[in-house]
C-alpha cells in the first residue's frame, strides 16, 4: 500500500501480527522500532517482524511517501 503523511511529531505506536517492509519513495522519515530510532530518506528501506512495536513521522517537516508491504504471519 502507499502511505503519505507529514506529521512532525511521533504518534501512536503500532504493533501487529504481520511482518512489514517499507520503502521511502519521497521525503524522509524518523522511524522507531522497539525504541531504537533511525532516519530514512528516499531510496532507503526497513523491515521488521510481526509483533514489533514501531512508528514513523516526518524527518523534515514535509510530506513523505512510502510503499508498505505486509506479509501475514508464518504458520508453524
PDB file of C-alpha atoms in Angstrom:
ATOM      1  CA  UNK A   1       0.000   0.000   0.000  1.00  0.00           C
ATOM      2  CA  UNK A   2       1.081   3.597  -0.482  1.00  0.00           C
ATOM      3  CA  UNK A   3       1.236   5.776   2.626  1.00  0.00           C
ATOM      4  CA  UNK A   4       1.829   9.502   2.747  1.00  0.00           C
ATOM      5  CA  UNK A   5       1.884  11.892   5.641  1.00  0.00           C
ATOM      6  CA  UNK A   6       3.552  14.889   7.137  1.00  0.00           C
ATOM      7  CA  UNK A   7       3.206  14.560  10.906  1.00  0.00           C
ATOM      8  CA  UNK A   8       6.286  16.057  12.563  1.00  0.00           C
ATOM      9  CA  UNK A   9       5.729  14.516  15.992  1.00  0.00           C
ATOM     10  CA  UNK A  10       5.760  10.825  16.925  1.00  0.00           C
ATOM     11  CA  UNK A  11       2.255   9.457  17.116  1.00  0.00           C
ATOM     12  CA  UNK A  12       0.689   6.194  18.123  1.00  0.00           C
ATOM     13  CA  UNK A  13       2.920   3.127  18.396  1.00  0.00           C
ATOM     14  CA  UNK A  14       1.721   0.250  16.239  1.00  0.00           C
ATOM     15  CA  UNK A  15       2.136  -3.487  16.679  1.00  0.00           C
ATOM     16  CA  UNK A  16       0.513  -6.183  14.528  1.00  0.00           C
ATOM     17  CA  UNK A  17       0.995  -9.834  13.624  1.00  0.00           C
ATOM     18  CA  UNK A  18       2.212  -9.246  10.063  1.00  0.00           C
ATOM     19  CA  UNK A  19       5.836  -8.711   9.054  1.00  0.00           C
ATOM     20  CA  UNK A  20       6.306  -5.323   7.402  1.00  0.00           C
ATOM     21  CA  UNK A  21       8.655  -3.900   4.779  1.00  0.00           C
ATOM     22  CA  UNK A  22       8.657  -0.202   3.955  1.00  0.00           C
ATOM     23  CA  UNK A  23      10.399   1.744   1.234  1.00  0.00           C
ATOM     24  CA  UNK A  24      10.749   5.533   1.282  1.00  0.00           C
ATOM     25  CA  UNK A  25       9.728   6.847  -2.143  1.00  0.00           C
ATOM     26  CA  UNK A  26       9.852  10.556  -1.329  1.00  0.00           C
ATOM     27  CA  UNK A  27      10.884  12.722   1.624  1.00  0.00           C
ATOM     28  CA  UNK A  28      12.428  11.437   4.830  1.00  0.00           C
ATOM     29  CA  UNK A  29      11.108   9.835   7.998  1.00  0.00           C
ATOM     30  CA  UNK A  30      12.208   9.177  11.509  1.00  0.00           C
ATOM     31  CA  UNK A  31      11.372   5.578  12.340  1.00  0.00           C
ATOM     32  CA  UNK A  32      11.276   3.996  15.782  1.00  0.00           C
ATOM     33  CA  UNK A  33      11.440   0.211  16.034  1.00  0.00           C
ATOM     34  CA  UNK A  34      11.340  -1.278  19.534  1.00  0.00           C
ATOM     35  CA  UNK A  35      12.573   2.037  20.982  1.00  0.00           C
ATOM     36  CA  UNK A  36      15.526   2.428  18.574  1.00  0.00           C
ATOM     37  CA  UNK A  37      15.451   5.475  16.277  1.00  0.00           C
ATOM     38  CA  UNK A  38      16.740   5.816  12.709  1.00  0.00           C
ATOM     39  CA  UNK A  39      16.270   8.296   9.884  1.00  0.00           C
ATOM     40  CA  UNK A  40      15.448   7.049   6.399  1.00  0.00           C
ATOM     41  CA  UNK A  41      15.473   9.084   3.196  1.00  0.00           C
ATOM     42  CA  UNK A  42      14.265   8.453  -0.334  1.00  0.00           C
ATOM     43  CA  UNK A  43      15.587   5.091  -1.524  1.00  0.00           C
ATOM     44  CA  UNK A  44      16.014   3.675   1.991  1.00  0.00           C
ATOM     45  CA  UNK A  45      14.001   0.790   3.399  1.00  0.00           C
ATOM     46  CA  UNK A  46      13.255  -1.040   6.636  1.00  0.00           C
ATOM     47  CA  UNK A  47      11.967  -4.484   7.550  1.00  0.00           C
ATOM     48  CA  UNK A  48      10.620  -5.665  10.890  1.00  0.00           C
ATOM     49  CA  UNK A  49       8.869  -8.806  12.028  1.00  0.00           C
ATOM     50  CA  UNK A  50       5.317  -9.015  13.264  1.00  0.00           C
ATOM     51  CA  UNK A  51       4.856  -8.277  16.942  1.00  0.00           C
ATOM     52  CA  UNK A  52       7.416  -5.446  16.879  1.00  0.00           C
ATOM     53  CA  UNK A  53       6.436  -2.003  18.214  1.00  0.00           C
ATOM     54  CA  UNK A  54       7.015   0.685  15.581  1.00  0.00           C
ATOM     55  CA  UNK A  55       6.051   4.151  14.353  1.00  0.00           C
ATOM     56  CA  UNK A  56       7.322   6.789  11.947  1.00  0.00           C
ATOM     57  CA  UNK A  57       6.959  10.527  11.315  1.00  0.00           C
ATOM     58  CA  UNK A  58       8.349  13.242   9.036  1.00  0.00           C
ATOM     59  CA  UNK A  59      12.044  13.982   9.478  1.00  0.00           C
ATOM     60  CA  UNK A  60      11.934  17.226   7.503  1.00  0.00           C
ATOM     61  CA  UNK A  61       8.547  18.671   8.387  1.00  0.00           C
ATOM     62  CA  UNK A  62       7.331  17.974   4.863  1.00  0.00           C
ATOM     63  CA  UNK A  63       5.277  15.255   3.232  1.00  0.00           C
ATOM     64  CA  UNK A  64       6.767  11.792   2.856  1.00  0.00           C
ATOM     65  CA  UNK A  65       5.591   8.945   0.651  1.00  0.00           C
ATOM     66  CA  UNK A  66       6.150   5.285   1.492  1.00  0.00           C
ATOM     67  CA  UNK A  67       5.356   1.916  -0.030  1.00  0.00           C
ATOM     68  CA  UNK A  68       4.450  -0.505   2.766  1.00  0.00           C
ATOM     69  CA  UNK A  69       4.167  -4.249   2.211  1.00  0.00           C
ATOM     70  CA  UNK A  70       2.718  -6.504   4.899  1.00  0.00           C
ATOM     71  CA  UNK A  71       3.134 -10.261   4.946  1.00  0.00           C
ATOM     72  CA  UNK A  72       0.860 -12.440   7.029  1.00  0.00           C
ATOM     73  CA  UNK A  73       2.286 -14.340   9.975  1.00  0.00           C
ATOM     74  CA  UNK A  74       4.030 -17.593   9.140  1.00  0.00           C
ATOM     75  CA  UNK A  75       2.203 -20.596  10.477  1.00  0.00           C
ATOM     76  CA  UNK A  76       4.259 -23.296  12.230  1.00  0.00           C
TER      77      UNK A  76
END
